[in-house]
Amino acid sequence: MFTYPRRVAVGLAVVQAYVLTWISMVLVCVLGYVLTASSPMLGDVTWQDAARLAGSLWLLAFGTPIVAGGAQVSLAPLILTAVIFIATVKFLRSARIDDWQDVLIAGGTGVVTAGLIGTASFSFILWALIAGGVLAVLAAQLARTEILENCYIDYLRRGWQRVWPLAAALAGLALVLTLVAFFAGFDRISAIQAAYLTNSTGTVFMTLAQLLFLPAAGAWALAYASGAGFTVGAGSVFSALGGQGAPIPAIPILGALPDPTTRLPWLVAIVVALGVSGGVWVWFRFRARLREPDTWVVLAVGLAEVLVAVSVLGALSSGGIGPGRLEAVGVRAPVFTGLIFLEVGLPFLGVPALIETTRWWLARRAERKQATTPDAGAAGEQVPAGPESAAELGQVGASEVSPTAPTAPLAYSAMSAPSAASAASAPSAVSASSPAGVASAPSAPGTASADHPASAVSPAEGEEQA
């Protein structure tokens, strides 16, 4: 058993993933040629042509266009791209990626391997070199044994943890719309397929080849529902808000296209409802931390990740499928991304912000109302409750007046007889500054009454009585 240095093992991992997927495509295409060799549609095609076609399809997964007879096909089979990427990640994990040198080795190996396959397939190799290196670098980053400790990467990771349900909901909607379109247009798909006069084996291989473009169909379906729409040839537009028809090529999968003149605005409402539902979920899940600015930063980063994914998917789902007007097929990525942001992104962030703002306003309103309630309550407590309270106040007033009355002899000397008589004539009078209980003060010793005028009492006698 041979053992290699770890750096060499990293390069070999990329070579294994690329070469094995390429050979698998060659075997499938050659097998399809053998099983359908009797079909008059093949003409003078040989098995070598089938092998080169396999290499061209493999490179098409990287975005390298196929040019033949003046026609150009640049729409990528994203299912094959995903298979190559997953295989590369698996092999690189077995080789163990530890640092940036390993990542660079993987990227360089991917460039060389994709270039060699492009040369063997007689394809345009410049784009193959770029795409092969980029895919290997991304796979190596995902295959790292240790997650990089960085504040930016931490924000990306936390942001994705917050928004992955939203991304899953958008993917689910795209899948449902695609399946509905296939079932609705099954008759047209069958009619186009029958026109090719293929046997059952040829039909199976042709169907598998079209399924490689299923992610592109999903992106078109989501663009259709959002109102951004998509085109299948110059002059044709398919959108839920209305479109324009034009002749389309006789490809079975295109039989699932909807009527371009049909308007389905309720599909746009469904897309908006996904954003609103995502916002409600965010509030319910993270309402305890929505007052922290860091939470909103993480949500914004996660939403940006979703928008980048939508933009990349829109770009990869666009290209050409033939000459002339068929060179413009797919969605307009900027318009698609912008509408997803308006219909999904804004409700996703706006709904929890609106709920938190409403809760804050209601809390402040309750605090202001509570701040005014205790004053009224305190004023109500100061009012005497009944006759028992009045009697108690009277007793307190009497105890306060009797000891203090003789302490002011000058008041008695200055007082005249008429004033004493007037005081005696109104024993129950109460001054404005005395409480109601002071009316019982005449019964205390030493105070003036009707039978004992104030002038008959000397200050000395008042002191002896005290």
C-alpha positions as semicolon CSV with decimal commas, in nm:
position;residue;x (nm);y (nm);z (nm)
1;M;0,000;0,000;0,000
2;F;0,139;0,334;-0,107
3;T;0,144;0,630;0,128
4;Y;0,169;0,989;0,010
5;P;0,255;1,314;0,188
6;R;-0,056;1,495;0,297
7;R;-0,005;1,778;0,046
8;V;0,010;1,529;-0,240
9;A;-0,300;1,356;-0,107
10;V;-0,488;1,688;-0,129
11;G;-0,404;1,724;-0,498
12;L;-0,493;1,363;-0,572
13;A;-0,828;1,408;-0,401
14;V;-0,925;1,677;-0,652
15;V;-0,798;1,468;-0,943
16;Q;-1,000;1,168;-0,827
17;A;-1,322;1,369;-0,794
18;Y;-1,287;1,537;-1,132
19;V;-1,173;1,235;-1,328
20;L;-1,425;0,994;-1,177
21;T;-1,720;1,221;-1,254
22;W;-1,587;1,281;-1,606
23;I;-1,542;0,907;-1,673
24;S;-1,893;0,844;-1,539
25;M;-2,033;1,090;-1,791
26;V;-1,836;0,928;-2,071
27;L;-1,969;0,583;-1,981
28;V;-2,328;0,708;-1,966
29;C;-2,305;0,882;-2,303
30;V;-2,134;0,587;-2,474
31;L;-2,392;0,351;-2,326
32;G;-2,670;0,571;-2,453
33;Y;-2,512;0,573;-2,798
34;V;-2,486;0,194;-2,804
35;L;-2,847;0,147;-2,699
36;T;-2,980;0,397;-2,953
37;A;-2,736;0,337;-3,241
38;S;-3,018;0,220;-3,468
39;S;-3,207;0,548;-3,435
40;P;-3,214;0,748;-3,761
41;M;-3,178;1,065;-3,552
42;L;-2,810;0,985;-3,482
43;G;-2,701;0,994;-3,845
44;D;-2,324;0,955;-3,877
45;V;-2,248;0,997;-3,505
46;T;-1,980;0,763;-3,370
47;W;-1,900;0,651;-3,019
48;Q;-1,598;0,883;-3,017
49;D;-1,835;1,171;-3,076
50;A;-2,043;1,047;-2,785
51;A;-1,732;1,041;-2,561
52;R;-1,638;1,395;-2,661
53;L;-1,995;1,503;-2,596
54;A;-1,963;1,362;-2,244
55;G;-1,654;1,574;-2,185
56;S;-1,832;1,880;-2,321
57;L;-2,129;1,818;-2,092
58;W;-1,890;1,779;-1,797
59;L;-1,728;2,113;-1,880
60;L;-2,072;2,268;-1,934
61;A;-2,133;2,199;-1,566
62;F;-1,852;2,452;-1,501
63;G;-2,008;2,704;-1,737
64;T;-1,791;2,626;-2,040
65;P;-2,017;2,664;-2,346
66;I;-2,055;2,397;-2,612
67;V;-2,007;2,537;-2,961
68;A;-2,109;2,322;-3,258
69;G;-2,224;2,418;-3,606
70;G;-2,258;2,786;-3,524
71;A;-2,486;2,710;-3,228
72;Q;-2,383;2,772;-2,869
73;V;-2,518;2,601;-2,558
74;S;-2,416;2,771;-2,234
75;L;-2,699;2,682;-1,996
76;A;-2,531;2,483;-1,718
77;P;-2,665;2,143;-1,600
78;L;-2,661;2,238;-1,232
79;I;-2,740;1,886;-1,111
80;L;-2,410;1,768;-1,260
81;T;-2,235;2,071;-1,107
82;A;-2,369;1,976;-0,765
83;V;-2,255;1,614;-0,809
84;I;-1,900;1,721;-0,898
85;F;-1,887;1,964;-0,606
86;I;-2,012;1,709;-0,352
87;A;-1,768;1,445;-0,477
88;T;-1,480;1,691;-0,450
89;V;-1,575;1,781;-0,092
90;K;-1,591;1,413;0,006
91;F;-1,249;1,331;-0,137
92;L;-1,089;1,642;0,016
93;R;-1,226;1,559;0,360
94;S;-1,054;1,223;0,343
95;A;-0,728;1,403;0,258
96;R;-0,771;1,653;0,546
97;I;-0,753;2,024;0,469
98;D;-0,575;2,210;0,750
99;D;-0,450;2,545;0,621
100;W;-0,449;2,785;0,329
101;Q;-0,166;2,601;0,156
102;D;-0,390;2,297;0,123
103;V;-0,665;2,516;-0,022
104;L;-0,426;2,664;-0,279
105;I;-0,298;2,317;-0,374
106;A;-0,656;2,201;-0,428
107;G;-0,733;2,505;-0,643
108;G;-0,421;2,461;-0,856
109;T;-0,494;2,094;-0,909
110;G;-0,848;2,178;-1,012
111;V;-0,721;2,425;-1,273
112;V;-0,482;2,170;-1,426
113;T;-0,731;1,882;-1,425
114;A;-1,015;2,084;-1,579
115;G;-0,776;2,215;-1,844
116;L;-0,665;1,866;-1,942
117;I;-1,025;1,743;-1,970
118;G;-1,114;2,048;-2,176
119;T;-0,825;1,981;-2,411
120;A;-0,930;1,617;-2,454
121;S;-1,286;1,728;-2,531
122;F;-1,184;1,997;-2,783
123;S;-1,365;2,260;-2,578
124;F;-1,294;2,619;-2,490
125;I;-1,052;2,572;-2,201
126;L;-1,011;2,927;-2,064
127;W;-1,339;2,923;-1,877
128;A;-1,275;2,562;-1,778
129;L;-0,948;2,667;-1,611
130;I;-1,117;2,944;-1,411
131;A;-1,426;2,746;-1,312
132;G;-1,228;2,433;-1,227
133;G;-1,003;2,624;-0,988
134;V;-1,289;2,816;-0,824
135;L;-1,493;2,502;-0,761
136;A;-1,192;2,322;-0,608
137;V;-1,117;2,618;-0,377
138;L;-1,478;2,636;-0,257
139;A;-1,486;2,260;-0,198
140;A;-1,159;2,279;-0,002
141;Q;-1,296;2,558;0,215
142;L;-1,602;2,349;0,294
143;A;-1,387;2,044;0,365
144;R;-1,163;2,213;0,624
145;T;-1,118;2,008;0,940
146;E;-1,122;2,318;1,161
147;I;-1,361;2,608;1,122
148;L;-1,180;2,938;1,091
149;E;-1,217;3,156;1,399
150;N;-1,297;3,495;1,257
151;C;-1,560;3,752;1,349
152;Y;-1,677;3,782;0,988
153;I;-1,704;3,406;0,939
154;D;-1,885;3,386;1,272
155;Y;-2,139;3,641;1,147
156;L;-2,186;3,440;0,827
157;R;-2,239;3,118;1,020
158;R;-2,480;3,273;1,271
159;G;-2,664;3,456;0,995
160;W;-2,720;3,136;0,800
161;Q;-2,852;2,967;1,114
162;R;-3,115;3,240;1,137
163;V;-3,229;3,241;0,774
164;W;-3,201;2,882;0,654
165;P;-3,576;2,823;0,708
166;L;-3,647;3,115;0,475
167;A;-3,413;2,972;0,210
168;A;-3,574;2,630;0,251
169;A;-3,921;2,782;0,208
170;L;-3,816;2,955;-0,117
171;A;-3,661;2,631;-0,247
172;G;-3,975;2,439;-0,153
173;L;-4,196;2,688;-0,334
174;A;-3,977;2,664;-0,645
175;L;-3,994;2,283;-0,637
176;V;-4,373;2,280;-0,595
177;L;-4,425;2,524;-0,882
178;T;-4,194;2,320;-1,106
179;L;-4,380;1,996;-1,034
180;V;-4,715;2,163;-1,091
181;A;-4,592;2,296;-1,427
182;F;-4,471;1,948;-1,529
183;F;-4,802;1,785;-1,442
184;A;-5,003;2,062;-1,611
185;G;-4,799;2,038;-1,931
186;F;-4,749;1,662;-1,938
187;D;-4,952;1,622;-2,256
188;R;-4,743;1,878;-2,444
189;I;-4,421;1,721;-2,310
190;S;-4,532;1,376;-2,432
191;A;-4,628;1,510;-2,774
192;I;-4,288;1,674;-2,826
193;Q;-4,107;1,363;-2,706
194;A;-4,306;1,143;-2,947
195;A;-4,194;1,361;-3,237
196;Y;-3,834;1,242;-3,185
197;L;-3,927;0,882;-3,274
198;T;-3,706;0,734;-3,001
199;N;-3,751;0,396;-2,839
200;S;-3,797;0,350;-2,467
201;T;-3,423;0,349;-2,399
202;G;-3,372;0,671;-2,591
203;T;-3,662;0,828;-2,410
204;V;-3,508;0,739;-2,073
205;F;-3,169;0,885;-2,163
206;M;-3,325;1,197;-2,308
207;T;-3,532;1,244;-1,994
208;L;-3,227;1,202;-1,769
209;A;-3,036;1,457;-1,975
210;Q;-3,315;1,710;-1,930
211;L;-3,339;1,645;-1,556
212;L;-2,981;1,772;-1,522
213;F;-3,130;2,118;-1,578
214;L;-3,393;2,083;-1,305
215;P;-3,241;2,355;-1,077
216;A;-3,259;2,600;-1,368
217;A;-3,627;2,514;-1,407
218;G;-3,676;2,578;-1,034
219;A;-3,510;2,919;-1,064
220;W;-3,735;3,002;-1,357
221;A;-4,041;2,899;-1,156
222;L;-3,944;3,120;-0,861
223;A;-3,872;3,411;-1,096
224;Y;-4,212;3,356;-1,257
225;A;-4,389;3,367;-0,919
226;S;-4,200;3,678;-0,803
227;G;-4,299;3,873;-1,112
228;A;-3,942;3,907;-1,244
229;G;-4,017;3,651;-1,514
230;F;-3,785;3,464;-1,748
231;T;-3,726;3,436;-2,120
232;V;-3,697;3,142;-2,356
233;G;-3,561;3,312;-2,661
234;A;-3,553;3,680;-2,745
235;G;-3,898;3,838;-2,751
236;S;-4,065;3,596;-2,509
237;V;-4,142;3,675;-2,145
238;F;-4,310;3,447;-1,891
239;S;-4,427;3,613;-1,569
240;A;-4,711;3,585;-1,321
241;L;-4,790;3,951;-1,393
242;G;-4,825;3,886;-1,765
243;G;-4,587;3,818;-2,050
244;Q;-4,539;3,782;-2,421
245;G;-4,523;3,468;-2,630
246;A;-4,288;3,369;-2,910
247;P;-4,193;3,044;-3,089
248;I;-3,997;2,806;-2,865
249;P;-3,768;2,515;-2,961
250;A;-3,904;2,162;-2,970
251;I;-3,748;2,044;-2,645
252;P;-3,976;1,820;-2,437
253;I;-3,910;1,993;-2,105
254;L;-4,019;2,326;-2,252
255;G;-4,367;2,184;-2,295
256;A;-4,418;2,267;-1,927
257;L;-4,399;2,641;-1,995
258;P;-4,715;2,826;-1,888
259;D;-4,932;3,037;-2,113
260;P;-4,750;3,373;-2,136
261;T;-5,077;3,567;-2,156
262;T;-5,209;3,424;-1,826
263;R;-5,189;3,653;-1,522
264;L;-5,153;3,495;-1,178
265;P;-5,088;3,783;-0,934
266;W;-5,179;3,566;-0,635
267;L;-4,844;3,389;-0,683
268;V;-4,672;3,717;-0,596
269;A;-4,887;3,730;-0,281
270;I;-4,763;3,381;-0,187
271;V;-4,401;3,494;-0,219
272;V;-4,474;3,797;0,003
273;A;-4,651;3,568;0,252
274;L;-4,331;3,363;0,280
275;G;-4,141;3,675;0,380
276;V;-4,406;3,775;0,634
277;S;-4,411;3,424;0,780
278;G;-4,034;3,429;0,806
279;G;-4,051;3,760;0,992
280;V;-4,308;3,624;1,238
281;W;-4,088;3,319;1,295
282;V;-3,787;3,540;1,363
283;W;-3,981;3,742;1,620
284;F;-4,119;3,433;1,791
285;R;-3,780;3,260;1,795
286;F;-3,556;3,553;1,891
287;R;-3,792;3,803;2,057
288;A;-3,588;3,802;2,378
289;R;-3,283;3,933;2,190
290;L;-3,440;4,171;1,937
291;R;-3,353;4,471;2,156
292;E;-2,983;4,396;2,097
293;P;-2,825;4,560;1,789
294;D;-2,608;4,253;1,726
295;T;-2,917;4,044;1,658
296;W;-3,025;4,274;1,377
297;V;-2,675;4,269;1,228
298;V;-2,680;3,889;1,221
299;L;-3,025;3,886;1,058
300;A;-2,911;4,136;0,795
301;V;-2,603;3,925;0,718
302;G;-2,817;3,612;0,686
303;L;-3,058;3,788;0,450
304;A;-2,762;3,905;0,242
305;E;-2,649;3,542;0,212
306;V;-2,991;3,441;0,080
307;L;-2,989;3,725;-0,173
308;V;-2,640;3,630;-0,292
309;A;-2,754;3,269;-0,336
310;V;-3,059;3,386;-0,534
311;S;-2,841;3,606;-0,753
312;V;-2,589;3,327;-0,822
313;L;-2,869;3,082;-0,899
314;G;-3,026;3,331;-1,137
315;A;-2,695;3,386;-1,316
316;L;-2,623;3,012;-1,346
317;S;-2,977;2,950;-1,471
318;S;-2,927;3,180;-1,769
319;G;-2,747;3,112;-2,095
320;G;-2,810;2,989;-2,445
321;I;-2,961;2,671;-2,583
322;G;-2,917;2,730;-2,955
323;P;-2,842;2,981;-3,229
324;G;-3,007;3,316;-3,292
325;R;-3,278;3,422;-3,054
326;L;-3,222;3,111;-2,839
327;E;-2,895;3,254;-2,711
328;A;-3,098;3,454;-2,454
329;V;-3,260;3,209;-2,214
330;G;-3,315;3,239;-1,839
331;V;-3,375;3,513;-1,586
332;R;-3,233;3,861;-1,538
333;A;-3,042;3,810;-1,217
334;P;-3,041;4,175;-1,095
335;V;-3,417;4,215;-1,140
336;F;-3,481;3,873;-0,988
337;T;-3,267;3,950;-0,682
338;G;-3,420;4,295;-0,636
339;L;-3,777;4,165;-0,636
340;I;-3,692;3,886;-0,393
341;F;-3,547;4,150;-0,162
342;L;-3,861;4,366;-0,185
343;E;-4,110;4,080;-0,154
344;V;-3,925;3,856;0,093
345;G;-3,635;4,045;0,248
346;L;-3,819;4,357;0,362
347;P;-4,105;4,164;0,529
348;F;-3,850;3,928;0,684
349;L;-3,684;4,219;0,867
350;G;-3,979;4,458;0,879
351;V;-4,232;4,235;1,054
352;P;-4,026;4,172;1,371
353;A;-3,920;4,538;1,374
354;L;-4,286;4,645;1,353
355;I;-4,390;4,404;1,627
356;E;-4,111;4,521;1,859
357;T;-4,189;4,887;1,789
358;T;-4,558;4,831;1,867
359;R;-4,473;4,651;2,190
360;W;-4,236;4,931;2,294
361;W;-4,500;5,196;2,221
362;L;-4,767;5,010;2,418
363;A;-4,527;4,965;2,710
364;R;-4,444;5,337;2,715
365;R;-4,812;5,424;2,700
366;A;-4,885;5,194;2,995
367;E;-4,599;5,351;3,192
368;R;-4,732;5,703;3,133
369;K;-5,080;5,598;3,239
370;Q;-4,944;5,430;3,553
371;A;-4,740;5,740;3,636
372;T;-5,058;5,952;3,662
373;T;-5,267;5,696;3,856
374;P;-5,085;5,710;4,201
375;D;-5,148;6,091;4,245
376;A;-5,521;6,050;4,224
377;G;-5,507;5,754;4,461
378;A;-5,303;5,948;4,718
379;A;-5,545;6,239;4,706
380;G;-5,833;6,005;4,768
381;E;-5,666;5,856;5,076
382;Q;-5,634;6,200;5,247
383;V;-6,011;6,254;5,258
384;P;-6,168;6,157;5,601
385;A;-6,346;5,828;5,575
386;G;-6,638;5,892;5,821
387;P;-6,759;6,002;6,165
388;E;-6,512;5,779;6,351
389;S;-6,225;5,961;6,186
390;A;-6,377;6,294;6,273
391;A;-6,408;6,191;6,643
392;E;-6,048;6,082;6,648
393;L;-5,943;6,412;6,496
394;G;-6,150;6,591;6,763
395;Q;-5,973;6,412;7,044
396;V;-5,637;6,491;6,893
397;G;-5,734;6,857;6,858
398;A;-5,843;6,879;7,224
399;S;-5,521;6,727;7,348
400;E;-5,326;6,978;7,144
401;V;-5,520;7,292;7,248
402;S;-5,541;7,248;7,632
403;P;-5,171;7,243;7,712
404;T;-5,088;7,523;7,477
405;A;-5,367;7,766;7,579
406;P;-5,205;7,900;7,902
407;T;-4,868;7,946;7,738
408;A;-4,976;8,276;7,584
409;P;-5,051;8,524;7,874
410;L;-5,018;8,825;7,650
411;A;-5,317;8,703;7,450
412;Y;-5,533;8,709;7,766
413;S;-5,422;9,054;7,877
414;A;-5,478;9,199;7,538
415;M;-5,820;9,045;7,505
416;S;-6,114;9,273;7,600
417;A;-6,450;9,182;7,756
418;P;-6,656;9,224;7,443
419;S;-6,430;8,985;7,262
420;A;-6,468;8,734;7,545
421;A;-6,840;8,765;7,530
422;S;-6,837;8,708;7,160
423;A;-6,622;8,401;7,215
424;A;-6,864;8,273;7,478
425;S;-7,159;8,328;7,252
426;A;-7,010;8,090;6,996
427;P;-6,851;7,808;7,188
428;S;-6,868;7,576;6,891
429;A;-6,703;7,812;6,646
430;V;-6,410;7,668;6,460
431;S;-6,134;7,878;6,310
432;A;-6,015;7,816;5,958
433;S;-5,676;7,702;6,077
434;S;-5,804;7,454;6,341
435;P;-5,937;7,108;6,269
436;A;-6,298;7,013;6,326
437;G;-6,220;6,850;6,662
438;V;-6,116;7,184;6,821
439;A;-6,487;7,254;6,886
440;S;-6,462;7,051;7,210
441;A;-6,187;7,279;7,345
442;P;-6,415;7,488;7,584
443;S;-6,462;7,180;7,805
444;A;-6,094;7,178;7,894
445;P;-5,990;7,359;8,213
446;G;-5,843;7,701;8,177
447;T;-6,026;7,796;7,864
448;A;-6,284;8,070;7,826
449;S;-6,655;7,984;7,834
450;A;-6,987;8,166;7,859
451;D;-6,996;8,141;8,246
452;H;-6,633;8,245;8,293
453;P;-6,543;8,545;8,086
454;A;-6,188;8,572;7,965
455;S;-6,123;8,891;8,171
456;A;-6,206;8,705;8,502
457;V;-5,924;8,463;8,458
458;S;-5,574;8,582;8,536
459;P;-5,266;8,434;8,387
460;A;-5,152;8,310;8,729
461;E;-5,475;8,119;8,788
462;G;-5,441;7,969;8,447
463;E;-5,096;7,847;8,537
464;E;-5,218;7,700;8,874
465;Q;-5,500;7,521;8,696
466;A;-5,255;7,386;8,449
